[in-house]
Amino acid sequence: MRKTTKRRAPRSEYTSPNQLSLSGFETPFYNQLAPSNRWVVLSKQIPWDDLVNMYSKRNPPKATGRPALNPRVLIGAVI
């Protein structure tokens, strides 16, 4: 008999806001949000990389199951 292997859930993909970007590859909302918007200002004040690293240490990816959400989405929902 052949042993069936479980499908692994894909890892959550997190992209640091400090990562360099290429011009011409912005999201549709990139130019629509005003820099003075209170949510944009708040998102620039939060240390996302540190929070995502702490979250990832406490909640390692599972081998099976539903794909995980982006940690930034989860942290933002709590805030």
PDB file of C-alpha atoms in Angstrom:
ATOM      1  CA  MET A   1       0.000   0.000   0.000  1.00  0.00           C
ATOM      2  CA  ARG A   2       1.114   3.459  -0.773  1.00  0.00           C
ATOM      3  CA  LYS A   3       1.191   6.015   1.973  1.00  0.00           C
ATOM      4  CA  THR A   4      -0.719   9.121   1.024  1.00  0.00           C
ATOM      5  CA  THR A   5       0.924  12.418   1.790  1.00  0.00           C
ATOM      6  CA  LYS A   6      -0.997  15.406   2.963  1.00  0.00           C
ATOM      7  CA  ARG A   7      -0.943  18.572   0.936  1.00  0.00           C
ATOM      8  CA  ARG A   8       0.944  21.303   2.674  1.00  0.00           C
ATOM      9  CA  ALA A   9      -0.609  24.693   3.136  1.00  0.00           C
ATOM     10  CA  PRO A  10       1.285  27.476   1.394  1.00  0.00           C
ATOM     11  CA  ARG A  11       3.167  29.853   3.655  1.00  0.00           C
ATOM     12  CA  SER A  12       1.755  33.276   4.208  1.00  0.00           C
ATOM     13  CA  GLU A  13       3.507  35.838   2.091  1.00  0.00           C
ATOM     14  CA  TYR A  14       4.609  38.974   3.835  1.00  0.00           C
ATOM     15  CA  THR A  15       6.294  41.804   2.001  1.00  0.00           C
ATOM     16  CA  SER A  16       8.048  44.368   4.132  1.00  0.00           C
ATOM     17  CA  PRO A  17       6.936  47.961   3.596  1.00  0.00           C
ATOM     18  CA  ASN A  18      10.662  48.832   3.622  1.00  0.00           C
ATOM     19  CA  GLN A  19      11.310  46.755   0.496  1.00  0.00           C
ATOM     20  CA  LEU A  20      12.312  48.738  -2.583  1.00  0.00           C
ATOM     21  CA  SER A  21       9.707  48.918  -5.317  1.00  0.00           C
ATOM     22  CA  LEU A  22       9.884  49.314  -9.069  1.00  0.00           C
ATOM     23  CA  SER A  23       8.079  52.215 -10.659  1.00  0.00           C
ATOM     24  CA  GLY A  24       5.172  51.163 -12.843  1.00  0.00           C
ATOM     25  CA  PHE A  25       4.217  48.168 -10.652  1.00  0.00           C
ATOM     26  CA  GLU A  26       2.057  49.943  -8.072  1.00  0.00           C
ATOM     27  CA  THR A  27      -1.301  48.642  -6.897  1.00  0.00           C
ATOM     28  CA  PRO A  28      -4.488  50.309  -8.164  1.00  0.00           C
ATOM     29  CA  PHE A  29      -4.898  52.027  -4.769  1.00  0.00           C
ATOM     30  CA  TYR A  30      -1.340  53.324  -4.643  1.00  0.00           C
ATOM     31  CA  ASN A  31      -2.116  56.791  -5.999  1.00  0.00           C
ATOM     32  CA  GLN A  32      -5.672  57.064  -4.653  1.00  0.00           C
ATOM     33  CA  LEU A  33      -4.926  57.321  -0.924  1.00  0.00           C
ATOM     34  CA  ALA A  34      -3.897  60.739   0.310  1.00  0.00           C
ATOM     35  CA  PRO A  35      -0.665  60.777   2.360  1.00  0.00           C
ATOM     36  CA  SER A  36      -2.532  62.818   4.996  1.00  0.00           C
ATOM     37  CA  ASN A  37      -5.163  60.074   5.452  1.00  0.00           C
ATOM     38  CA  ARG A  38      -5.211  59.028   9.127  1.00  0.00           C
ATOM     39  CA  TRP A  39      -4.882  55.326   8.255  1.00  0.00           C
ATOM     40  CA  VAL A  40      -1.903  55.970   5.980  1.00  0.00           C
ATOM     41  CA  VAL A  41      -0.237  58.064   8.698  1.00  0.00           C
ATOM     42  CA  LEU A  42      -0.911  55.335  11.299  1.00  0.00           C
ATOM     43  CA  SER A  43       0.448  52.570   9.049  1.00  0.00           C
ATOM     44  CA  LYS A  44       3.743  54.456   8.687  1.00  0.00           C
ATOM     45  CA  GLN A  45       4.117  54.748  12.479  1.00  0.00           C
ATOM     46  CA  ILE A  46       3.694  51.022  13.192  1.00  0.00           C
ATOM     47  CA  PRO A  47       6.875  48.854  13.215  1.00  0.00           C
ATOM     48  CA  TRP A  48       5.385  46.166  10.941  1.00  0.00           C
ATOM     49  CA  ASP A  49       8.564  44.118  10.502  1.00  0.00           C
ATOM     50  CA  ASP A  50       9.066  43.742  14.265  1.00  0.00           C
ATOM     51  CA  LEU A  51       5.420  42.816  14.859  1.00  0.00           C
ATOM     52  CA  VAL A  52       5.373  40.262  12.031  1.00  0.00           C
ATOM     53  CA  ASN A  53       8.588  38.660  13.333  1.00  0.00           C
ATOM     54  CA  MET A  54       7.111  38.354  16.847  1.00  0.00           C
ATOM     55  CA  TYR A  55       3.856  36.952  15.417  1.00  0.00           C
ATOM     56  CA  SER A  56       5.699  34.430  13.236  1.00  0.00           C
ATOM     57  CA  LYS A  57       7.741  33.153  16.192  1.00  0.00           C
ATOM     58  CA  ARG A  58       4.604  32.565  18.289  1.00  0.00           C
ATOM     59  CA  ASN A  59       2.540  31.101  15.418  1.00  0.00           C
ATOM     60  CA  PRO A  60       4.738  28.994  13.137  1.00  0.00           C
ATOM     61  CA  PRO A  61       3.219  27.843   9.820  1.00  0.00           C
ATOM     62  CA  LYS A  62       1.257  24.592   9.983  1.00  0.00           C
ATOM     63  CA  ALA A  63       2.013  21.621   7.771  1.00  0.00           C
ATOM     64  CA  THR A  64      -1.573  21.221   6.606  1.00  0.00           C
ATOM     65  CA  GLY A  65      -4.822  23.098   6.553  1.00  0.00           C
ATOM     66  CA  ARG A  66      -6.079  26.360   5.222  1.00  0.00           C
ATOM     67  CA  PRO A  67      -3.471  28.854   3.951  1.00  0.00           C
ATOM     68  CA  ALA A  68      -2.589  31.470   6.513  1.00  0.00           C
ATOM     69  CA  LEU A  69      -3.480  35.116   6.140  1.00  0.00           C
ATOM     70  CA  ASN A  70      -0.826  37.756   5.786  1.00  0.00           C
ATOM     71  CA  PRO A  71       0.308  38.591   9.353  1.00  0.00           C
ATOM     72  CA  ARG A  72      -0.058  42.302   8.616  1.00  0.00           C
ATOM     73  CA  VAL A  73      -3.781  41.777   7.959  1.00  0.00           C
ATOM     74  CA  LEU A  74      -4.210  40.007  11.303  1.00  0.00           C
ATOM     75  CA  ILE A  75      -2.241  42.607  13.270  1.00  0.00           C
ATOM     76  CA  GLY A  76      -4.081  45.444  11.546  1.00  0.00           C
ATOM     77  CA  ALA A  77      -7.429  43.864  12.448  1.00  0.00           C
ATOM     78  CA  VAL A  78      -6.433  43.762  16.115  1.00  0.00           C
ATOM     79  CA  ILE A  79      -5.325  47.406  16.031  1.00  0.00           C
TER      80      ILE A  79
END
